[in-house]
Coordinates of C-alpha atoms and ligand atoms in Angstrom, one line a residue:
X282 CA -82.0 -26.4 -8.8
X283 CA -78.7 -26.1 -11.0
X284 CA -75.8 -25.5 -9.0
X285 CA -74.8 -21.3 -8.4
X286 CA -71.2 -20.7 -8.6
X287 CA -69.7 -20.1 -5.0
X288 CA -66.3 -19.8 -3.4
X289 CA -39.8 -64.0 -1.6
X290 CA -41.0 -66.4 0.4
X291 CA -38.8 -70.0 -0.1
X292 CA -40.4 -73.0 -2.1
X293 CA -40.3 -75.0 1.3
X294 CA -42.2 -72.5 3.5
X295 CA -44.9 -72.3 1.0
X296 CA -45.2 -76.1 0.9
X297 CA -45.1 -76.1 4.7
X298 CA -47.9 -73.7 4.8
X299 CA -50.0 -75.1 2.0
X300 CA -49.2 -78.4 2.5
X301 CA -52.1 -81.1 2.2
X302 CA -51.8 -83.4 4.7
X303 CA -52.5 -81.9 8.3
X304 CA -52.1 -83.4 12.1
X305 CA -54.7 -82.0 14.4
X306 CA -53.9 -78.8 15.8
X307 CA -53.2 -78.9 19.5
X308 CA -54.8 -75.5 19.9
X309 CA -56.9 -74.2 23.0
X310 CA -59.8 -73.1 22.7
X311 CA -60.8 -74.8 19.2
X312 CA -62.0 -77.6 20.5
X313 CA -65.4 -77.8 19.6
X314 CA -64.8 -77.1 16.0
X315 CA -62.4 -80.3 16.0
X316 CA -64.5 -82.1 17.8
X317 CA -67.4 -81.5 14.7
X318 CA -64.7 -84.0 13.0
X319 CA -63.3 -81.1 10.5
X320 CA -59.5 -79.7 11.4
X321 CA -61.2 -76.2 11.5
X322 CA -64.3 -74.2 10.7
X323 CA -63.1 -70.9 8.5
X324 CA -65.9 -68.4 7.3
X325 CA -65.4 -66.3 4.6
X326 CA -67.5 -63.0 4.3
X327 CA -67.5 -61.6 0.4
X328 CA -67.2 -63.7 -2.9
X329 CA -65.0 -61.0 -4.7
X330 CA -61.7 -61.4 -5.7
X331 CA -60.3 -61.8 -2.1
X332 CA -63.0 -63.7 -0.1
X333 CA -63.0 -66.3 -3.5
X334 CA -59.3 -67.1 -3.8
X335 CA -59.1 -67.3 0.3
X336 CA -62.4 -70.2 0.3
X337 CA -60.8 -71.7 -2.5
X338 CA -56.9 -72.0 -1.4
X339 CA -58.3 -72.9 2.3
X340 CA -59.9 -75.9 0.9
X341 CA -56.7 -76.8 -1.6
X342 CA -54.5 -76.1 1.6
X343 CA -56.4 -78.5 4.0
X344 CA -59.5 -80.5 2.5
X345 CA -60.4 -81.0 6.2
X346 CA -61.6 -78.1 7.5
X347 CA -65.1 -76.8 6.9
X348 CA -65.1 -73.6 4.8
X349 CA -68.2 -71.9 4.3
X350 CA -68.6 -68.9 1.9
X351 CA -70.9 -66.1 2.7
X352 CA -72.3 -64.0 -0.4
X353 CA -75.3 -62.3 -1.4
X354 CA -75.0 -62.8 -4.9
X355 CA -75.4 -65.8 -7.1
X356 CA -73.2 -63.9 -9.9
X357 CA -70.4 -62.1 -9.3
X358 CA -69.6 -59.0 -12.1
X359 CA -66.2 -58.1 -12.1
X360 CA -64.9 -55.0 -11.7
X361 CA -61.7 -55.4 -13.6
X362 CA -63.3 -55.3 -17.8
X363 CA -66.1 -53.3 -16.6
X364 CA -64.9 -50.2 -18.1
X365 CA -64.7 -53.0 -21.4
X366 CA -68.3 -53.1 -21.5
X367 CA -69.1 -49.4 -21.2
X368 CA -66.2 -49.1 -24.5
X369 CA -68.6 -51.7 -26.1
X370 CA -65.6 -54.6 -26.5
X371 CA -67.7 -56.9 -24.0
X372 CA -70.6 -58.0 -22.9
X373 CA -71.8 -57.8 -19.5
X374 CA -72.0 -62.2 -19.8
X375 CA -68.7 -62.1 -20.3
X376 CA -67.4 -60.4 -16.7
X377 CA -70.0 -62.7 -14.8
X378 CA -69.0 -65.3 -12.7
X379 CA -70.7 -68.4 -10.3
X380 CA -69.8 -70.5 -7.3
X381 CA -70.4 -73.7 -8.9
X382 CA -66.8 -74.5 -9.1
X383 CA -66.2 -73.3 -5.6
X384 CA -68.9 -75.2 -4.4
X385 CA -68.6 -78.4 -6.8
X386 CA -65.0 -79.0 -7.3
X387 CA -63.3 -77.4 -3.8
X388 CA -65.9 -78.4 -1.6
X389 CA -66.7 -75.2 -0.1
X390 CA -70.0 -74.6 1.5
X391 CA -71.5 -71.2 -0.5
X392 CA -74.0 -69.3 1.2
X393 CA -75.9 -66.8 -0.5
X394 CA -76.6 -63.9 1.9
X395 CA -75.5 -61.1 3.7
X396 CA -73.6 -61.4 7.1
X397 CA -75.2 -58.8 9.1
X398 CA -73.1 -58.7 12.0
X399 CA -69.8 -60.5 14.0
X400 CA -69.4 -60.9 17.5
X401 CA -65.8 -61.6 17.9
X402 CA -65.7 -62.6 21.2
X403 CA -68.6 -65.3 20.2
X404 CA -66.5 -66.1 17.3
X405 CA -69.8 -66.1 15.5
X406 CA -71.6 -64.4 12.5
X407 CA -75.3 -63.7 12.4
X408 CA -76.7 -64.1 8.5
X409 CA -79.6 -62.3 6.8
X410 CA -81.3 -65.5 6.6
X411 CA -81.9 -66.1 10.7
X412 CA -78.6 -68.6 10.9
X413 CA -75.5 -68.2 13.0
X414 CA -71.9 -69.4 12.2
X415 CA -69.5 -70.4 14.2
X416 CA -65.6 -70.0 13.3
X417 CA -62.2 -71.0 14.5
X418 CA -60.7 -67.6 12.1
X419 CA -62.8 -65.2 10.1
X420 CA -62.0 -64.0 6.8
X421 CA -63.3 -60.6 5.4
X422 CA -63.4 -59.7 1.8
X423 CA -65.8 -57.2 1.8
X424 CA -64.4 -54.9 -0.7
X425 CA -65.5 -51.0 -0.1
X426 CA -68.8 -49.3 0.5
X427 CA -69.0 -45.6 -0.3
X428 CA -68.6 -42.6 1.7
X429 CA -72.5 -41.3 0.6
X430 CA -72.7 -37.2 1.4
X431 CA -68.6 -37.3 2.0
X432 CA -68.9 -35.2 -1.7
X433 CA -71.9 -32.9 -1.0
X434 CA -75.3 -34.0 -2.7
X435 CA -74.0 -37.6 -3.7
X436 CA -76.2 -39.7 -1.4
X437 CA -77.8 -43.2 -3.2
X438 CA -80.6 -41.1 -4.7
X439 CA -78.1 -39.5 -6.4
X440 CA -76.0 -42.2 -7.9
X441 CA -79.5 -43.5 -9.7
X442 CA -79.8 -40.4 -11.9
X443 CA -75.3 -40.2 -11.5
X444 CA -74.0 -43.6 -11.4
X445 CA -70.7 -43.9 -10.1
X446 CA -70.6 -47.5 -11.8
X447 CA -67.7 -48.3 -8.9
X448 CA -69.7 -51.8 -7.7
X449 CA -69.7 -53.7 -11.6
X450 CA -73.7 -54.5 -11.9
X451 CA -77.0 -52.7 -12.5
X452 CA -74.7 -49.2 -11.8
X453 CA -72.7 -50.3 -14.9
X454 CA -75.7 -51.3 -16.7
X455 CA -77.2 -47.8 -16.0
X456 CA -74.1 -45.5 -16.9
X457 CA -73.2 -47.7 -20.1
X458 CA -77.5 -46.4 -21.1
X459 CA -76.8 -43.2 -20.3
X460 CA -73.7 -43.0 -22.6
X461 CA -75.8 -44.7 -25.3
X462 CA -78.1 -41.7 -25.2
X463 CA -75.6 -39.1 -24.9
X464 CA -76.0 -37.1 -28.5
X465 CA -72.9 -36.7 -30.4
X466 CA -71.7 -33.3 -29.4
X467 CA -71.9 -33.8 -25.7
X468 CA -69.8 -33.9 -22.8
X469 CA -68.8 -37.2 -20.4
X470 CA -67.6 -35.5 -17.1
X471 CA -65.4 -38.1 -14.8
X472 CA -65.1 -36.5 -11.2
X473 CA -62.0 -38.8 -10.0
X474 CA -61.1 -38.9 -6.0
X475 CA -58.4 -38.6 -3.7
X476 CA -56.3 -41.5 -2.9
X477 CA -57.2 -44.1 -1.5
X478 CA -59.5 -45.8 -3.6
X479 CA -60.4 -48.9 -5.3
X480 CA -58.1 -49.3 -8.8
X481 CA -55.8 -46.2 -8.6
X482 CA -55.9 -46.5 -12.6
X483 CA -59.4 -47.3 -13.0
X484 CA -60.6 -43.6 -13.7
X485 CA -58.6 -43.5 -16.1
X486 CA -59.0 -46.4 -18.2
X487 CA -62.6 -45.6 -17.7
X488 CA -61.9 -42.4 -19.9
X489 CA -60.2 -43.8 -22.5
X490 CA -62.8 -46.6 -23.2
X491 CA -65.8 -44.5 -23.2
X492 CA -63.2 -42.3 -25.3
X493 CA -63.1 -45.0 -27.6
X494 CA -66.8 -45.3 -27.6
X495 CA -67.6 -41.7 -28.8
X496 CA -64.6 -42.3 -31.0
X497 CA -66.5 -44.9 -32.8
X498 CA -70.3 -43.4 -32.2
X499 CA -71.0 -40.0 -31.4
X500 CA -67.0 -38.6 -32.8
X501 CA -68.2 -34.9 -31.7
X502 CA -68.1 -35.7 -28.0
X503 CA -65.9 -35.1 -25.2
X504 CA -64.5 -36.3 -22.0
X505 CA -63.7 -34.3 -19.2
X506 CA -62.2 -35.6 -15.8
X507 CA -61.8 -33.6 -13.1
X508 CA -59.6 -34.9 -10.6
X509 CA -59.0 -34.3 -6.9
X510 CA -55.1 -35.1 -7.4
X511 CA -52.1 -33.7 -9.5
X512 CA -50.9 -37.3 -9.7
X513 CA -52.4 -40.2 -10.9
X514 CA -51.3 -43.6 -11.8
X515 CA -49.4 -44.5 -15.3
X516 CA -50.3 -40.7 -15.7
X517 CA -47.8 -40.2 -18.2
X518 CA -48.0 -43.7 -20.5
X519 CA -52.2 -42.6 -20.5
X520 CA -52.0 -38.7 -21.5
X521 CA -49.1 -39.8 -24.8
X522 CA -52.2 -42.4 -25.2
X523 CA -54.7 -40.2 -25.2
X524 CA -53.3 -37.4 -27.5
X525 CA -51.9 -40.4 -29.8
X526 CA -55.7 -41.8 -30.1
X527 CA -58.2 -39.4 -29.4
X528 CA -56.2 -36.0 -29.5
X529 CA -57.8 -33.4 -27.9
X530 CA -61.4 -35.5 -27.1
X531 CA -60.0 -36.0 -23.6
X532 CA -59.6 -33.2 -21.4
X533 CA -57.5 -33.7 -17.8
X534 CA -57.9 -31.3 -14.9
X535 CA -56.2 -31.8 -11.6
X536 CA -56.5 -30.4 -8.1
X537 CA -53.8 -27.7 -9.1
X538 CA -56.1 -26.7 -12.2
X539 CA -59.1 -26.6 -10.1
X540 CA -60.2 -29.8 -10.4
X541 CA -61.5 -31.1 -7.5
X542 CA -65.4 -31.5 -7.0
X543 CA -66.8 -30.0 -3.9
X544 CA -70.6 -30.4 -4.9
X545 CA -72.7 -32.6 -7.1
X546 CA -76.3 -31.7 -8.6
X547 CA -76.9 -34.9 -9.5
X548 CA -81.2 -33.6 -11.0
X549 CA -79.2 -31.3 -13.2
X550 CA -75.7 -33.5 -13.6
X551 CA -74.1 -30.6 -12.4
X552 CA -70.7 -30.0 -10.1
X553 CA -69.2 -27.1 -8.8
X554 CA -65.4 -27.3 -7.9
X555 CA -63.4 -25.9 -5.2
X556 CA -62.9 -22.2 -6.5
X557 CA -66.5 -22.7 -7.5
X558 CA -66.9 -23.4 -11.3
X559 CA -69.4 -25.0 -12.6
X560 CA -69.5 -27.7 -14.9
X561 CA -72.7 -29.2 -16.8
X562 CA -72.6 -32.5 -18.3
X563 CA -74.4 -34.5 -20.8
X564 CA -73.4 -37.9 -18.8
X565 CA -71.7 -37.2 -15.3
X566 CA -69.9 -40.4 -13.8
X567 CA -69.1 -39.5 -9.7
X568 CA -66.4 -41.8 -8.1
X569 CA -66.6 -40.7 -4.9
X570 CA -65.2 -41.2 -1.9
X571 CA -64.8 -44.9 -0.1
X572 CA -64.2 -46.9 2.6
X573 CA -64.2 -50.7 4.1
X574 CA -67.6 -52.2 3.5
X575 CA -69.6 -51.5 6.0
X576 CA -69.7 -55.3 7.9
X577 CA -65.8 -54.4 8.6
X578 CA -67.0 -51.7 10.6
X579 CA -69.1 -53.6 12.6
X580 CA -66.7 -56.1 13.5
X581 CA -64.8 -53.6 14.6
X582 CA -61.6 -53.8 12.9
X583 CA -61.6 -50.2 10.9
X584 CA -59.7 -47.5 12.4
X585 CA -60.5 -43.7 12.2
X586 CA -59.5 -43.9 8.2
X587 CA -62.4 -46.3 7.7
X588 CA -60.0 -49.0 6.3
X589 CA -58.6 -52.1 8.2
X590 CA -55.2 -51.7 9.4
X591 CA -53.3 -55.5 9.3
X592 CA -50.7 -57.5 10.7
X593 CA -48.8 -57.8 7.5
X594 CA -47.2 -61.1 7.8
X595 CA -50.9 -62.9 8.0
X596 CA -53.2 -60.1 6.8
X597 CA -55.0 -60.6 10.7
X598 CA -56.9 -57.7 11.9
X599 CA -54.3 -55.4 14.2
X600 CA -57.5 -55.0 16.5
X601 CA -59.5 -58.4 16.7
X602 CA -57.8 -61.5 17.0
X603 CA -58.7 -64.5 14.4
X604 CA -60.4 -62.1 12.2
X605 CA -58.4 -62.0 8.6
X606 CA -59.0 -59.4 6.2
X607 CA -57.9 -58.9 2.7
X608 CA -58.7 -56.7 -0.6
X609 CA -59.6 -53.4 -0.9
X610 CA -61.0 -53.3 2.7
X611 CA -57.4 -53.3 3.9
X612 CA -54.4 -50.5 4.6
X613 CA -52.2 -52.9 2.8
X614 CA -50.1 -49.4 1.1
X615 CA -48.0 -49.4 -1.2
X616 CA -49.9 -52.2 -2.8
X617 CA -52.4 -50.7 -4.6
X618 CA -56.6 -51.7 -4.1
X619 CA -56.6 -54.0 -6.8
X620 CA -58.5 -57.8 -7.6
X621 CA -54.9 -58.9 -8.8
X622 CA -54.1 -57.8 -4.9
X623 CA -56.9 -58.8 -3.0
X624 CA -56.3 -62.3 -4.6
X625 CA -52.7 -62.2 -4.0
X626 CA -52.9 -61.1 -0.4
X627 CA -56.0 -63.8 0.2
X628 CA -53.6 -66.3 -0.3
X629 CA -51.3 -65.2 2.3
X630 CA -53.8 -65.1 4.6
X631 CA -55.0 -68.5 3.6
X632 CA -51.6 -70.3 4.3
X633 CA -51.5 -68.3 7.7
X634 CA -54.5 -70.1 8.5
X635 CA -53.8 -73.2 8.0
X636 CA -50.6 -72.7 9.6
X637 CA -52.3 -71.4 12.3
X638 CA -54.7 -73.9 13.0
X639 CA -51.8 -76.8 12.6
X640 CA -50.0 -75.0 15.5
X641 CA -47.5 -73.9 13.0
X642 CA -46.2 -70.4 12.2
X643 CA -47.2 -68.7 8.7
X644 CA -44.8 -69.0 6.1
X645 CA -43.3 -65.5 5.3
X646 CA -45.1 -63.9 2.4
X647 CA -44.1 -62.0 -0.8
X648 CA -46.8 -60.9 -3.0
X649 CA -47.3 -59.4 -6.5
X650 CA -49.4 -57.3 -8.8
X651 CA -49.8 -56.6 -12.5
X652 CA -52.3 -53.7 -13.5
X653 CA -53.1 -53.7 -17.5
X654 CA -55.3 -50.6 -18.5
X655 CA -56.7 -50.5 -22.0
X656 CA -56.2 -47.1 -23.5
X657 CA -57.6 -48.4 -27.0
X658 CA -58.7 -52.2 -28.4
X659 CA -55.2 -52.6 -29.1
X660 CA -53.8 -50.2 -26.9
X661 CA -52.7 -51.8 -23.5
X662 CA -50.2 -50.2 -20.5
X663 CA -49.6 -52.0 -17.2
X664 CA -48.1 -51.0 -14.1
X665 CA -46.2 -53.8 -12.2
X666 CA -44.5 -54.5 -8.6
X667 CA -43.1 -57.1 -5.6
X668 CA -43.8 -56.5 -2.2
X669 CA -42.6 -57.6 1.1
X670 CA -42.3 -57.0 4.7
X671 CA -39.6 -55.0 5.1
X672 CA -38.8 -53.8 8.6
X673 CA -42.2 -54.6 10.1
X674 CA -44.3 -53.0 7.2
X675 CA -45.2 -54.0 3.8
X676 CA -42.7 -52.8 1.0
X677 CA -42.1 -52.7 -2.7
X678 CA -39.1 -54.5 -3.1
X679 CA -36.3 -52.2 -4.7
X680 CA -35.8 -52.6 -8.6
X681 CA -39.1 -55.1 -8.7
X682 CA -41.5 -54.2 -11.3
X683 CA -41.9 -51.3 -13.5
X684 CA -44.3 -49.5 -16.1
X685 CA -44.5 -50.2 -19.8
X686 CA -42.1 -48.4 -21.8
X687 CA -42.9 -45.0 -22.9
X688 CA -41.6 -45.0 -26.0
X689 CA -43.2 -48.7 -26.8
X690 CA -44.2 -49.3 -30.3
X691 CA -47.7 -50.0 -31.2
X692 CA -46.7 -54.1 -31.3
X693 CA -45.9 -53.8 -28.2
X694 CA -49.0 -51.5 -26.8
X695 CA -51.1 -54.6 -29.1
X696 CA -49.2 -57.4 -27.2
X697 CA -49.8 -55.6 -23.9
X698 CA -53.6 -55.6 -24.7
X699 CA -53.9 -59.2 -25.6
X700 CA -51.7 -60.0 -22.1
X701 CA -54.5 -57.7 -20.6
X702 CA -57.2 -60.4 -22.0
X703 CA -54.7 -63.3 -20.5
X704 CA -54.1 -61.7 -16.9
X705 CA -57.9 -61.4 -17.1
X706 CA -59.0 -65.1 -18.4
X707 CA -56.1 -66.3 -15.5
X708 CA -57.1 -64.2 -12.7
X709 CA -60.4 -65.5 -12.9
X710 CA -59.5 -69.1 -13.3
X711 CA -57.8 -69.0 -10.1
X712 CA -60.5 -67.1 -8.3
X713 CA -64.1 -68.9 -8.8
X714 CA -62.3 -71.8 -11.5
X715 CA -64.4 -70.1 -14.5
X716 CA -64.0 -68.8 -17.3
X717 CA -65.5 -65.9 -19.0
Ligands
FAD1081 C1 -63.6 -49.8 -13.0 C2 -62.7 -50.7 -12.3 C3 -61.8 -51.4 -13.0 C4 -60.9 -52.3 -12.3 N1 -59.9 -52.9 -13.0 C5 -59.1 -53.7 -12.3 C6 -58.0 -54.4 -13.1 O1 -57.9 -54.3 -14.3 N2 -57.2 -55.2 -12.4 C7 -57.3 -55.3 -11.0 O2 -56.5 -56.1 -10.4 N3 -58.2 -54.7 -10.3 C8 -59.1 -53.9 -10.9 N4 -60.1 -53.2 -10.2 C9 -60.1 -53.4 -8.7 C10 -60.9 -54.6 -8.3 O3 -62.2 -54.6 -8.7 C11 -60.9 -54.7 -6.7 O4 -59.6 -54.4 -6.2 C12 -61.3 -56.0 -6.2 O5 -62.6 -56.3 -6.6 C13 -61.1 -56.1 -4.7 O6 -61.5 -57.4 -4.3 P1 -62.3 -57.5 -2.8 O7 -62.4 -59.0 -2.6 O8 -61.7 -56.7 -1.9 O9 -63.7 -56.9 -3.1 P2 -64.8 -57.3 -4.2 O10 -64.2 -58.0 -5.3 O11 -65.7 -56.1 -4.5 O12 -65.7 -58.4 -3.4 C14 -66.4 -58.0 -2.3 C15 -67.6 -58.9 -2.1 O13 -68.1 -58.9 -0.7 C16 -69.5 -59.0 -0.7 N5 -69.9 -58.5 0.5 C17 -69.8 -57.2 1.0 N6 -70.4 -57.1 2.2 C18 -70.9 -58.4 2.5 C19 -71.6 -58.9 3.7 N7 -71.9 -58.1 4.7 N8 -71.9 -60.2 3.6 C20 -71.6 -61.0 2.6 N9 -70.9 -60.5 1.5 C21 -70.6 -59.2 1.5 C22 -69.9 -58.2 -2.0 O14 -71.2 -58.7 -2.4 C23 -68.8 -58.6 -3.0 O15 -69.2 -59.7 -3.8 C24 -61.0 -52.4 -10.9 C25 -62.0 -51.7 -10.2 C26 -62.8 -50.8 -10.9 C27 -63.9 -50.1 -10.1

């Protein structure tokens, strides 16, 4: 039925926490663990960005303990170049990546399953495949799961016919089809949420490449987002994009303008809006609402937001004790939910580990992100900041960071692009030790 209208941490404490060579711990209550022979047993739950880095840097840390790595898939897509492959400048081969390394070269032990449930007090996770682990601390990476029905009439049904292409994979496969058979002449619509969500930036980029798509295939079509907010990250550096390469192909409406979705037909990739317009698309693309994935519920460490509020020094659970959780899962505020986060924060929660099971204290932490967006192929804009605990929370350290210039000249907007490909090539290094 279409839709009717209605109303700085120092160079030693870093080596002191990620220090090699270890002493046992002299801690209660691990000694069965120690008495397996390893200095500790760490689980790790997700092999994205965060649970990755964390398996990897607790095995560079301390060689000794047993790390074991729990995730379903044997490839991992990336989020981060996704939108690449729906402009058509990648292939999907190219944003894939494997455990081998993990396994082969770190030694940790890779799993691939779900974790169905945690019992805390059991320090103990229960796997798809009948086993139980046992763990000294808990890591949880288990990025975000989405709110289905928060946005009327987007349930999973939906997002087959309406991908929301939010989880790189089959959705990106599906909505990257679905622009391919968009006639020229038609209409993308991008319904973009509130904050929080995964890659404040990511809607946007998202625009601009399939932008650049039409640009190249179907040069009669348009892109429309509609957008829940009046603000939205590097807004200004991506409209003076926008106008400078597509001019007036992408079309921006925020909450003010009416913007925000209230309703999705997803059988006749309809939406209505909150003072009840209606918009038809030729390809609709829903990022909806999100939250923790789901095994962070279980375990008991979301609060009423759905999110995981954490000790910021260590990145432990505020609620459950020896439970770690990093990436997108997390209230980590003002850093935003990004992979160059999740692997930034992992490692902070790595060296608290280690620390902790040496008896020591974690080092302090710092931690730092670098967001490139692609507007064009030789087009880039990044967004860049240092954070801290500052007075018990986490804070963006004054005068740290910045935007790209807005009055950069196209050199510059080319060299940001090829720094894009770098960050990307690097990031990934570091997190499974492959290469795209
Ligand atoms: C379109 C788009 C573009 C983006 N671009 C960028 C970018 O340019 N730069 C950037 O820094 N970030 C970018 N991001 C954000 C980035 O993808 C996320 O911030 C990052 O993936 C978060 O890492 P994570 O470890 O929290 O979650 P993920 O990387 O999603 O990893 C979670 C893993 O946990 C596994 N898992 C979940 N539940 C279980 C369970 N019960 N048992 C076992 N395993 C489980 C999942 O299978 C998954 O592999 C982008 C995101 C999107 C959507």
């Amino acid at each position: 039925m279409p839709l009717k209208p209605r109303q700085g941490v120092s160079r030693r404490q870093v080596l002191k926490g990620l220090g090699a060579a270890s002493s046992l711990p002299l801690i209660g209550g691990l000694a069965p663990a120690f008495a397996s022979g390893s200095d500790g047993r760490v689980v790790v739950i997700g092999g994205g960005f965060g649970g990755a880095t964390a398996a990897k840097y607790l095995k560079r840390a301390n060689p000794n303990l047993s790390v074991t790595l729990v995730e379903p898939a044997q490839t991992f897509y990336t989020c981060p170049f996704s939108n690449l492959f729906l402009g058509g400048l990648r292939e999907m081969s190219k944003i894939a990546h494997g455990y081998d390394e993990l396994r082969d070269r770190y030694g940790v032990e890779v799993i691939h399953t779900l974790a169905e449930d945690i019992d805390p007090d059991g320090h103990s996770v229960s796997l798809a495949n009948g086993d139980t682990l046992h763990y000294d601390k808990l890591v949880l990476s288990p990025g975000i799961d989405i709110r289905w029905n928060a946005l009327e009439g987007y349930d999973e049904a939906a997002a087959e016919l309406v991908p929301h292409a939010w989880k790189a994979g089959p959705q990106t496969e599906l909505l990257k089809r679905q622009i391919e058979g968009m006639d020229d002449g038609g209409t993308f619509v991008l319904v973009a949420p509130e904050n929080p969500f995964r890659c404040p930036p990511g809607p946007y980029e998202r625009a601009s490449m399939v932008a650049h798509y039409l640009s190249q295939h179907k040069p009669s079509s348009k892109v429309l987002i509609l957008d829940a907010k009046d603000n939205f990250s590097k807004q200004g550096l991506f409209t003076s994009g926008w106008q400078q390469l597509y001019g007036d192909s992408i079309e921006w409406v925020g909450l003010s303008g009416d913007g925000r979705v209230t309703r999705v037909d997803a059988e006749n990739r309809e939406v209505e809006t909150e003072f009840g317009t209606v918009h038809r698309a030729d390809v609709l693309n829903v990022v909806p609402p999100q939250k923790a994935g789901w095994i962070a519920e279980r375990a008991g460490v979301t609060d009423d937001s759905g999110w995981v509020p954490v000790k910021p020094e260590t990145f432990e659970s505020q609620r459950v004790a020896d439970i770690f959780v990093v990436g997108d899962a997390t209230v980590a505020a003002p850093m935003p939910k990004s992979g160059f986060c999740a692997n930034a924060q992992a490692k902070v929660a790595a060296a608290a580990i280690v620390a902790a099971l040496r008896g020591d204290s974690a080092p302090e932490p710092y931690w730092s992100n670098t967001c490139y967006s692609l507007i064009g192929p030789e087009y880039g804009i990044s967004v860049a900041g240092v954070y801290r605990v500052m007075d018990g929370a986490i804070a963006e350290v004054e005068g740290s960071g910045g935007l790209s210039p807005s009055d950069a000249s196209p050199e510059i907007r080319q060299m940001e692009a090829e720094y894009a490909v770098g960050w990307y090539n690097a990031i990934c290094q570091d997190t499974w030790g492959t290469e795209a």
